[in-house]
mmCIF file of C-alpha atoms in Angstrom:
data_model
loop_
_atom_site.group_PDB
_atom_site.id
_atom_site.type_symbol
_atom_site.label_atom_id
_atom_site.label_comp_id
_atom_site.label_asym_id
_atom_site.label_seq_id
_atom_site.Cartn_x
_atom_site.Cartn_y
_atom_site.Cartn_z
ATOM 1 C CA MET A 1 -0.261 -0.102 0.256
ATOM 2 C CA ILE A 2 0.715 3.531 -1.076
ATOM 3 C CA ARG A 3 0.528 6.099 1.737
ATOM 4 C CA ALA A 4 1.451 9.199 0.402
ATOM 5 C CA THR A 5 2.011 11.844 2.329
ATOM 6 C CA SER A 6 2.680 15.093 0.158
ATOM 7 C CA THR A 7 1.564 16.257 -3.109
ATOM 8 C CA LEU A 8 2.956 17.585 -6.303
ATOM 9 C CA GLN A 9 2.204 20.300 -8.904
ATOM 10 C CA PRO A 10 0.083 19.097 -12.308
ATOM 11 C CA GLY A 11 3.013 18.966 -14.839
ATOM 12 C CA ASP A 12 5.693 17.802 -12.803
ATOM 13 C CA ALA A 13 7.944 15.053 -14.728
ATOM 14 C CA ARG A 14 7.289 12.982 -11.950
ATOM 15 C CA VAL A 15 3.028 12.779 -12.176
ATOM 16 C CA ARG A 16 3.336 12.539 -15.760
ATOM 17 C CA ASP A 17 5.280 9.349 -15.887
ATOM 18 C CA ALA A 18 3.558 7.514 -12.961
ATOM 19 C CA ALA A 19 1.788 4.120 -14.102
ATOM 20 C CA ARG A 20 -0.451 4.449 -11.876
ATOM 21 C CA THR A 21 -3.485 6.632 -11.413
ATOM 22 C CA VAL A 22 -6.636 7.750 -9.131
ATOM 23 C CA THR A 23 -9.978 9.225 -10.724
ATOM 24 C CA LEU A 24 -12.001 11.476 -8.534
ATOM 25 C CA VAL A 25 -14.972 13.570 -9.058
ATOM 26 C CA ARG A 26 -14.788 17.396 -8.451
ATOM 27 C CA ALA A 27 -16.056 16.490 -4.585
ATOM 28 C CA GLU A 28 -13.414 13.900 -3.901
ATOM 29 C CA ARG A 29 -10.527 16.201 -5.124
ATOM 30 C CA TYR A 30 -10.197 18.006 -1.309
ATOM 31 C CA ARG A 31 -8.856 16.052 0.929
ATOM 32 C CA ARG A 32 -6.410 15.790 3.980
ATOM 33 C CA ARG A 33 -6.625 12.144 5.135
ATOM 34 C CA VAL A 34 -8.609 9.231 3.036
ATOM 35 C CA MET A 35 -8.008 5.949 1.877
ATOM 36 C CA LEU A 36 -8.066 5.641 -1.975
ATOM 37 C CA ARG A 37 -8.016 2.527 -4.260
ATOM 38 C CA THR A 38 -6.340 3.585 -7.737
ATOM 39 C CA ASP A 39 -7.630 2.589 -11.331
ATOM 40 C CA GLN A 40 -5.160 -0.048 -11.404
ATOM 41 C CA GLY A 41 -6.739 -1.186 -7.640
ATOM 42 C CA ASP A 42 -3.874 -0.502 -5.327
ATOM 43 C CA ASP A 43 -4.938 1.116 -2.023
ATOM 44 C CA VAL A 44 -3.404 4.407 -1.331
ATOM 45 C CA LEU A 45 -3.381 5.728 2.044
ATOM 46 C CA LEU A 46 -3.440 10.087 1.395
ATOM 47 C CA ASP A 47 -2.027 11.435 4.725
ATOM 48 C CA LEU A 48 -1.352 14.932 4.432
ATOM 49 C CA ALA A 49 -0.867 17.345 6.956
ATOM 50 C CA GLU A 50 -3.717 19.856 5.977
ATOM 51 C CA ALA A 51 -6.934 19.605 3.186
ATOM 52 C CA THR A 52 -5.488 20.282 -0.287
ATOM 53 C CA TYR A 53 -7.408 20.434 -2.955
ATOM 54 C CA LEU A 54 -6.035 17.963 -5.963
ATOM 55 C CA ALA A 55 -5.970 19.480 -9.133
ATOM 56 C CA HIS A 56 -6.595 17.475 -12.413
ATOM 57 C CA GLY A 57 -2.980 16.110 -13.176
ATOM 58 C CA ALA A 58 -1.861 16.437 -9.621
ATOM 59 C CA GLY A 59 0.448 13.576 -7.877
ATOM 60 C CA LEU A 60 0.091 12.153 -4.767
ATOM 61 C CA TRP A 61 3.700 11.006 -3.457
ATOM 62 C CA ASP A 62 4.857 9.123 -1.010
ATOM 63 C CA GLY A 63 7.614 10.676 -0.639
ATOM 64 C CA GLU A 64 10.573 8.309 -2.360
ATOM 65 C CA ALA A 65 8.970 6.435 -5.976
ATOM 66 C CA GLY A 66 5.502 5.643 -5.647
ATOM 67 C CA VAL A 67 3.725 8.966 -7.458
ATOM 68 C CA VAL A 68 -0.734 8.514 -8.261
ATOM 69 C CA ARG A 69 -1.892 10.810 -10.595
ATOM 70 C CA VAL A 70 -4.698 12.304 -10.368
ATOM 71 C CA ILE A 71 -7.631 12.216 -12.686
ATOM 72 C CA ALA A 72 -10.555 15.088 -12.888
ATOM 73 C CA ALA A 73 -13.482 12.287 -13.963
ATOM 74 C CA GLU A 74 -16.521 13.132 -15.527
ATOM 75 C CA GLU A 75 -19.237 14.103 -14.176
ATOM 76 C CA ALA A 76 -22.867 15.047 -14.826
ATOM 77 C CA LEU A 77 -22.978 19.349 -15.484
ATOM 78 C CA LEU A 78 -24.662 21.683 -16.634
ATOM 79 C CA LYS A 79 -23.304 23.819 -19.452
ATOM 80 C CA LEU A 80 -25.169 27.359 -18.867
ATOM 81 C CA THR A 81 -25.230 30.539 -21.820
ATOM 82 C CA ALA A 82 -26.972 33.345 -22.873
ATOM 83 C CA PRO A 83 -27.896 35.233 -26.499
ATOM 84 C CA SER A 84 -25.454 37.865 -25.191
ATOM 85 C CA GLN A 85 -21.982 38.293 -22.466
ATOM 86 C CA GLN A 86 -24.241 40.923 -20.538
ATOM 87 C CA ALA A 87 -27.404 38.595 -20.287
ATOM 88 C CA LEU A 88 -24.078 35.868 -19.111
ATOM 89 C CA THR A 89 -22.942 37.798 -17.007
ATOM 90 C CA ARG A 90 -26.300 38.777 -15.179
ATOM 91 C CA ILE A 91 -27.114 34.619 -14.779
ATOM 92 C CA ALA A 92 -23.191 34.717 -13.307
ATOM 93 C CA TRP A 93 -24.233 36.632 -10.841
ATOM 94 C CA HIS A 94 -27.528 34.948 -10.088
ATOM 95 C CA ILE A 95 -25.011 31.827 -9.923
ATOM 96 C CA GLY A 96 -22.834 33.632 -7.530
ATOM 97 C CA ASN A 97 -25.266 34.625 -4.857
ATOM 98 C CA ARG A 98 -26.081 31.527 -4.493
ATOM 99 C CA HIS A 99 -23.162 30.330 -3.504
ATOM 100 C CA THR A 100 -22.924 27.379 -6.433
ATOM 101 C CA PRO A 101 -19.148 26.926 -7.197
ATOM 102 C CA ALA A 102 -18.685 27.513 -11.419
ATOM 103 C CA GLU A 103 -16.677 27.261 -14.165
ATOM 104 C CA VAL A 104 -15.554 30.114 -16.898
ATOM 105 C CA ASP A 105 -14.659 28.223 -19.696
ATOM 106 C CA ARG A 106 -11.397 29.525 -21.738
ATOM 107 C CA GLU A 107 -13.777 31.520 -23.930
ATOM 108 C CA GLY A 108 -15.837 32.930 -21.175
ATOM 109 C CA ALA A 109 -18.386 32.006 -23.585
ATOM 110 C CA ALA A 110 -20.338 29.562 -21.413
ATOM 111 C CA LEU A 111 -20.257 28.731 -17.454
ATOM 112 C CA TYR A 112 -20.789 24.620 -15.901
ATOM 113 C CA ILE A 113 -22.045 24.239 -12.822
ATOM 114 C CA GLN A 114 -22.838 20.484 -11.088
ATOM 115 C CA ASP A 115 -26.276 19.145 -12.413
ATOM 116 C CA ASP A 116 -29.316 20.800 -10.630
ATOM 117 C CA HIS A 117 -32.756 21.272 -11.999
ATOM 118 C CA VAL A 118 -33.835 24.502 -9.517
ATOM 119 C CA LEU A 119 -30.803 25.883 -10.798
ATOM 120 C CA ALA A 120 -31.744 24.903 -14.620
ATOM 121 C CA ALA A 121 -35.036 26.286 -14.483
ATOM 122 C CA MET A 122 -34.059 29.685 -13.422
ATOM 123 C CA VAL A 123 -31.192 30.323 -15.977
ATOM 124 C CA ARG A 124 -33.783 29.624 -18.631
ATOM 125 C CA GLY A 125 -35.820 32.257 -16.856
ATOM 126 C CA LEU A 126 -33.242 34.756 -17.598
ATOM 127 C CA GLY A 127 -33.447 34.072 -20.742
ATOM 128 C CA GLY A 128 -30.785 31.533 -20.723
ATOM 129 C CA ALA A 129 -29.922 27.659 -22.036
ATOM 130 C CA ALA A 130 -28.976 24.871 -19.595
ATOM 131 C CA GLU A 131 -27.741 21.538 -21.637
ATOM 132 C CA ALA A 132 -26.569 18.367 -19.841
ATOM 133 C CA VAL A 133 -23.490 17.482 -20.297
ATOM 134 C CA MET A 134 -20.773 15.130 -18.982
ATOM 135 C CA ARG A 135 -17.070 16.661 -18.892
ATOM 136 C CA PRO A 136 -14.557 17.161 -15.901
ATOM 137 C CA PHE A 137 -15.463 20.070 -13.711
ATOM 138 C CA GLU A 138 -13.014 22.250 -12.202
ATOM 139 C CA PRO A 139 -14.876 25.229 -10.789
ATOM 140 C CA GLU A 140 -12.998 28.752 -10.316
ATOM 141 C CA GLY A 141 -10.408 28.735 -7.149
ATOM 142 C CA GLY A 142 -12.282 31.479 -5.016
ATOM 143 C CA ALA A 143 -16.230 30.181 -5.558
ATOM 144 C CA TYR A 144 -14.672 26.848 -4.843
ATOM 145 C CA GLY A 145 -12.044 27.376 -1.942
ATOM 146 C CA GLY A 146 -12.345 24.074 -0.679
ATOM 147 C CA PRO A 147 -15.227 22.550 0.674
ATOM 148 C CA GLY A 148 -16.958 25.911 2.343
ATOM 149 C CA SER A 149 -18.732 25.995 -0.823
ATOM 150 C CA LEU A 150 -19.724 22.595 -0.818
ATOM 151 C CA HIS A 151 -21.460 22.936 2.716
ATOM 152 C CA ALA A 152 -22.858 26.378 1.287
ATOM 153 C CA SER A 153 -24.653 24.658 -1.358
ATOM 154 C CA HIS A 154 -25.679 22.249 0.996
ATOM 155 C CA HIS A 155 -27.537 25.297 3.019
ATOM 156 C CA HIS A 156 -29.262 26.285 -0.262
ATOM 157 C CA GLY A 157 -31.236 23.059 -0.952
ATOM 158 C CA HIS A 158 -29.355 22.587 -4.154
ATOM 159 C CA HIS A 159 -29.016 18.792 -5.950
ATOM 160 C CA ASP A 160 -25.560 17.750 -5.071
ATOM 161 C CA ASP A 161 -23.877 14.671 -7.444
ATOM 162 C CA HIS A 162 -22.606 13.008 -4.355
ATOM 163 C CA GLY A 163 -24.209 9.821 -4.289
ATOM 164 C CA HIS A 164 -23.697 9.203 -7.945
ATOM 165 C CA GLY A 165 -21.123 6.983 -9.931
ATOM 166 C CA HIS A 166 -17.426 8.439 -9.558
ATOM 167 C CA GLY A 167 -15.849 7.151 -12.602
ATOM 168 C CA HIS A 168 -12.912 4.915 -11.662
ATOM 169 C CA GLY A 169 -11.547 6.022 -8.655
ATOM 170 C CA HIS A 170 -13.206 5.056 -5.535
ATOM 171 C CA THR A 171 -12.940 5.938 -1.980
ATOM 172 C CA HIS A 172 -12.995 3.833 1.335
ATOM 173 C CA SER A 173 -12.389 5.166 5.097
ATOM 174 C CA HIS A 174 -13.409 3.959 8.527
ATOM 175 C CA SER A 175 -12.793 7.383 9.388
ATOM 176 C CA GLU A 176 -15.580 10.604 10.602
ATOM 177 C CA ASP A 177 -17.545 11.638 8.069
ATOM 178 C CA HIS A 178 -18.845 15.166 7.922
ATOM 179 C CA GLY A 179 -22.194 14.421 5.611
ATOM 180 C CA HIS A 180 -20.893 14.707 2.095
ATOM 181 C CA GLY A 181 -22.311 11.493 1.294
ATOM 182 C CA ASP A 182 -22.015 7.879 1.452
ATOM 183 C CA SER A 183 -19.668 7.300 4.027
ATOM 184 C CA ALA A 184 -19.287 3.610 2.879
ATOM 185 C CA LYS A 185 -18.010 4.843 -0.811
ATOM 186 C CA ARG A 186 -15.771 8.170 0.420
ATOM 187 C CA THR A 187 -15.317 9.963 4.198
ATOM 188 C CA GLN A 188 -13.295 13.570 4.577
ATOM 189 C CA ASP A 189 -11.260 14.596 7.155
ATOM 190 C CA THR A 190 -11.043 18.375 6.146
ATOM 191 C CA GLY A 191 -11.281 19.929 10.138
ATOM 192 C CA GLY A 192 -13.534 22.869 9.820
ATOM 193 C CA HIS A 193 -16.273 23.870 6.874
ATOM 194 C CA PRO A 194 -15.167 27.576 6.167
ATOM 195 C CA HIS A 195 -18.160 29.083 4.512
ATOM 196 C CA HIS A 196 -17.622 31.859 2.178
ATOM 197 C CA GLY A 197 -19.831 34.264 1.872
#
């Protein structure tokens, strides 16, 4: 079993050459201590000093030769578009007002949020479009900020995908569960839950 006590940044040569990978949805990629299962079937104990966001392409390192590359899993999202930049900016304001993690595409022509029928109806009511898509989710760092925005979205009663499929990477642990999904599949130990907003 690998015991990963540190992380490596995306682009690090040791990560690019890693033979093992772990595929996780966005909600599983803010961690401190958790047992993971690689896509190749190996157990990895992630044991970090503090909760860390694991971006796509990051590495889990055991301090010697063992490196596991993190892959962002595809998950059910909504692609939000609008007939004008002004309309999309207005939609973005309403999304942000609900403390909903969102990703802005590179061209600034669309927003991505987790699948939520209430927010989809709101977007359509504002003149925009909400299209269901499957893709990895990398929300803006300021809006995400770790588990705080996950916590915030629960307070607003929005749907979250914690109980859905998790690609090829499965987590299992017997430590404390913070109520973010099925404790038999996923456990987080992230310390406090700061609320941004």
